[in-house]
Amino acid sequence: MFPNKYDVIVVGGGHAGSEAAAAAANLGSKTLLVTMNLQNIAQMSCNPAMGGIAKGQIVREIDALGGYSGIVSDSSAIQFKMLNKSKGPAMWSPRVQSDRMRFSETWRLMLENTPNLDFYQEMVSGLIVENDEIVGIRTSLGLEIRSKTVILTNGTFLNGLIHIGDKNFGGGRAGESASTGITKDLIDFGFKAGRMKTGTPPRVDGRSLDFSKMIEQPGDEHPEKFSYSDKTSRLTKQRLCYMSYTSTQVHELLKEGFEKSPMFNGAIKSSGPRYCPSIEEKINRFADKDRHQLFVEPEGWNTVEYYINGFSTSLSEDVQYKALKEVAGFENVKFFRPGYAIEYDYFPPTQLRHTLETKLVSGLYFAGQINGTTGYEEAASQGLMAGINAHLKAKEKGEFILKRNEAYIGVLIDDLITKGTEEPYRMFTSRAEYRTLLRQDNADFRLTPMAHKLGLASDERMKTMEKKQEKSNAFIQFFKDTSVKPEIINPILEVKDSALVKQSDKLFKPFSRPNITMDDMRKIDNVEAFIKENDIDEEVLQQTEIQVKYAGYIEKEKNNADKLTRLEGIRIPENFDYSKLKSLSYEALEKLRAIKPVTVSQASRISGVSPNDISVLLVYMGR
């Protein structure tokens, strides 16, 4: 029924599991994806969208590394927006509204067309460990399947408990049963476990809504796309989203259900996502606000189902319905299903290495919500990294780790294993200290060479990236080398109320002014001529403008990153005895023993480890 032994078994078919299985199989490992329902591969359990603030950068990074999320997002997109365009390019974040059914179908078909990948539908109820090393899995039917490595990507299914008002029942997602057995095994192996909570809003029938009472939310006039691959294309048509608001009347009706609310009556004891609170939490936490935004998002090209973003709730279904009817445009609303909260098991990620391999059991990897994260993008990126590293482990090769100055994915994983998390972790641009370097526009420059070396990015993808980089570098050099006379540049500067120049200067100088754009530069004949002669596309135009305008900031961050790299290079022996360092604070001693940092740089980021503690460590190590 199964081969004698797999290289990699992936447990769970969500966003993390799908990326993990694709990466391991594409690298050449004999891979098995085991999930409870093969019809729900890469299901969008919550909002039908990919990307957003910092999350969009992660999707671009996954794509640059040879993952599938960007291609699937483009193939199933119904609307595209580049968020934060009014801010600097380090903050620009792509986001697509997706067709939920097409997203899952595209993922399923891409996985089926991936060589080396087998599928099996059943619940995994246990793990087989011998001498602190994973050797396989056990299913609910009692089957034992052997493997060199195992990746757990269980999402919200581990002992999942769904709450709607004062009712609760086991489940990993609406209409699907919870997964049992794995948590007990892991605790028996010595792992620490915890509980987290997330939630989702009601889904409604669009035929019952009055969109004329809402505010239209169109996509970008000139939509871009996620993937750097030429296998996907930009949208030529888009679906509208809409916005409405709650009111004081809506809030009062919702408050009537607080007595039975699991959020307030003690039924839910676990932490939920701070930055995506339920509507009842918003009303309670922001009592001074008399209204909150609601985004009304279509679930696909043709379906009438709509997702009410901003109305996540675990209140009883009758309270949800009564309150939502008071929102403008929802007077005759019909529910497809009510919102709910779900509690599930997670394992504090300080129990992992940077490869996402567990410290306690060799060959066992965790990715996604099992590590305390929230969001498809965060899960997918962990799945990709776990899939790569499980393959490398199975083939007895080195490890693949991204540093904080190389990718948002590197920031995410380092934050998790170094600081841990006691609430669902969500990525933000503010978490990345080198965000000017980690922009969404340059993910291919940063990561495609690494993916090509691994074997995940094709020669074709590598050549495309190199060609784009050559064009961008040549165009930047053109601005540095080409002079412009005052009589040509001053009319452009005058229109923008920018200081005029008195003598000829290189084009780079006026172009670097914040209020002068590429469109302004294109009014100069030799600039437009260079663009046409060198067949420069929109991606290169954007890349060049960012490199010119932010040259100073980029250089400064590169210098700071170089300093970080020097500390990253000072490795701490695996079984280092911190008790020898008599000058360490007690808190630092406890934290260093528990987390076991690999480098001095990682040690410096541990909460409770002071600069003085790092100095003690450096002195002891002869630095």
PDB file of C-alpha atoms in Angstrom, residues 576-597 603 606-610 613-614 616-617:
ATOM      1  CA  PHE A 576      27.458  25.332  26.182  1.00  0.00           C
ATOM      2  CA  ASP A 577      27.398  25.447  30.006  1.00  0.00           C
ATOM      3  CA  TYR A 578      26.053  28.925  30.878  1.00  0.00           C
ATOM      4  CA  SER A 579      26.457  28.269  34.623  1.00  0.00           C
ATOM      5  CA  LYS A 580      30.200  28.943  34.119  1.00  0.00           C
ATOM      6  CA  LEU A 581      29.366  32.616  33.481  1.00  0.00           C
ATOM      7  CA  LYS A 582      29.045  33.807  37.080  1.00  0.00           C
ATOM      8  CA  SER A 583      28.220  37.408  36.023  1.00  0.00           C
ATOM      9  CA  LEU A 584      25.104  36.439  34.048  1.00  0.00           C
ATOM     10  CA  SER A 585      21.772  37.593  35.477  1.00  0.00           C
ATOM     11  CA  TYR A 586      19.538  34.783  36.770  1.00  0.00           C
ATOM     12  CA  GLU A 587      16.873  35.564  34.138  1.00  0.00           C
ATOM     13  CA  ALA A 588      19.447  35.447  31.329  1.00  0.00           C
ATOM     14  CA  LEU A 589      20.784  32.124  32.632  1.00  0.00           C
ATOM     15  CA  GLU A 590      17.280  30.603  32.619  1.00  0.00           C
ATOM     16  CA  LYS A 591      16.405  31.937  29.150  1.00  0.00           C
ATOM     17  CA  LEU A 592      19.719  30.931  27.540  1.00  0.00           C
ATOM     18  CA  ARG A 593      19.466  27.406  28.955  1.00  0.00           C
ATOM     19  CA  ALA A 594      15.887  27.044  27.703  1.00  0.00           C
ATOM     20  CA  ILE A 595      16.261  28.492  24.198  1.00  0.00           C
ATOM     21  CA  LYS A 596      19.858  27.391  23.528  1.00  0.00           C
ATOM     22  CA  PRO A 597      20.711  30.121  20.982  1.00  0.00           C
ATOM     23  CA  ALA A 603      21.186  35.358  22.172  1.00  0.00           C
ATOM     24  CA  ILE A 606      16.129  36.879  23.659  1.00  0.00           C
ATOM     25  CA  SER A 607      13.760  38.760  25.940  1.00  0.00           C
ATOM     26  CA  GLY A 608      15.430  39.142  29.359  1.00  0.00           C
ATOM     27  CA  VAL A 609      19.003  38.904  28.042  1.00  0.00           C
ATOM     28  CA  SER A 610      20.615  42.332  28.539  1.00  0.00           C
ATOM     29  CA  ASP A 613      24.831  39.608  29.626  1.00  0.00           C
ATOM     30  CA  ILE A 614      25.991  39.591  25.981  1.00  0.00           C
ATOM     31  CA  VAL A 616      29.855  38.657  29.603  1.00  0.00           C
ATOM     32  CA  LEU A 617      29.264  35.979  26.954  1.00  0.00           C
TER      33      LEU A 617
END
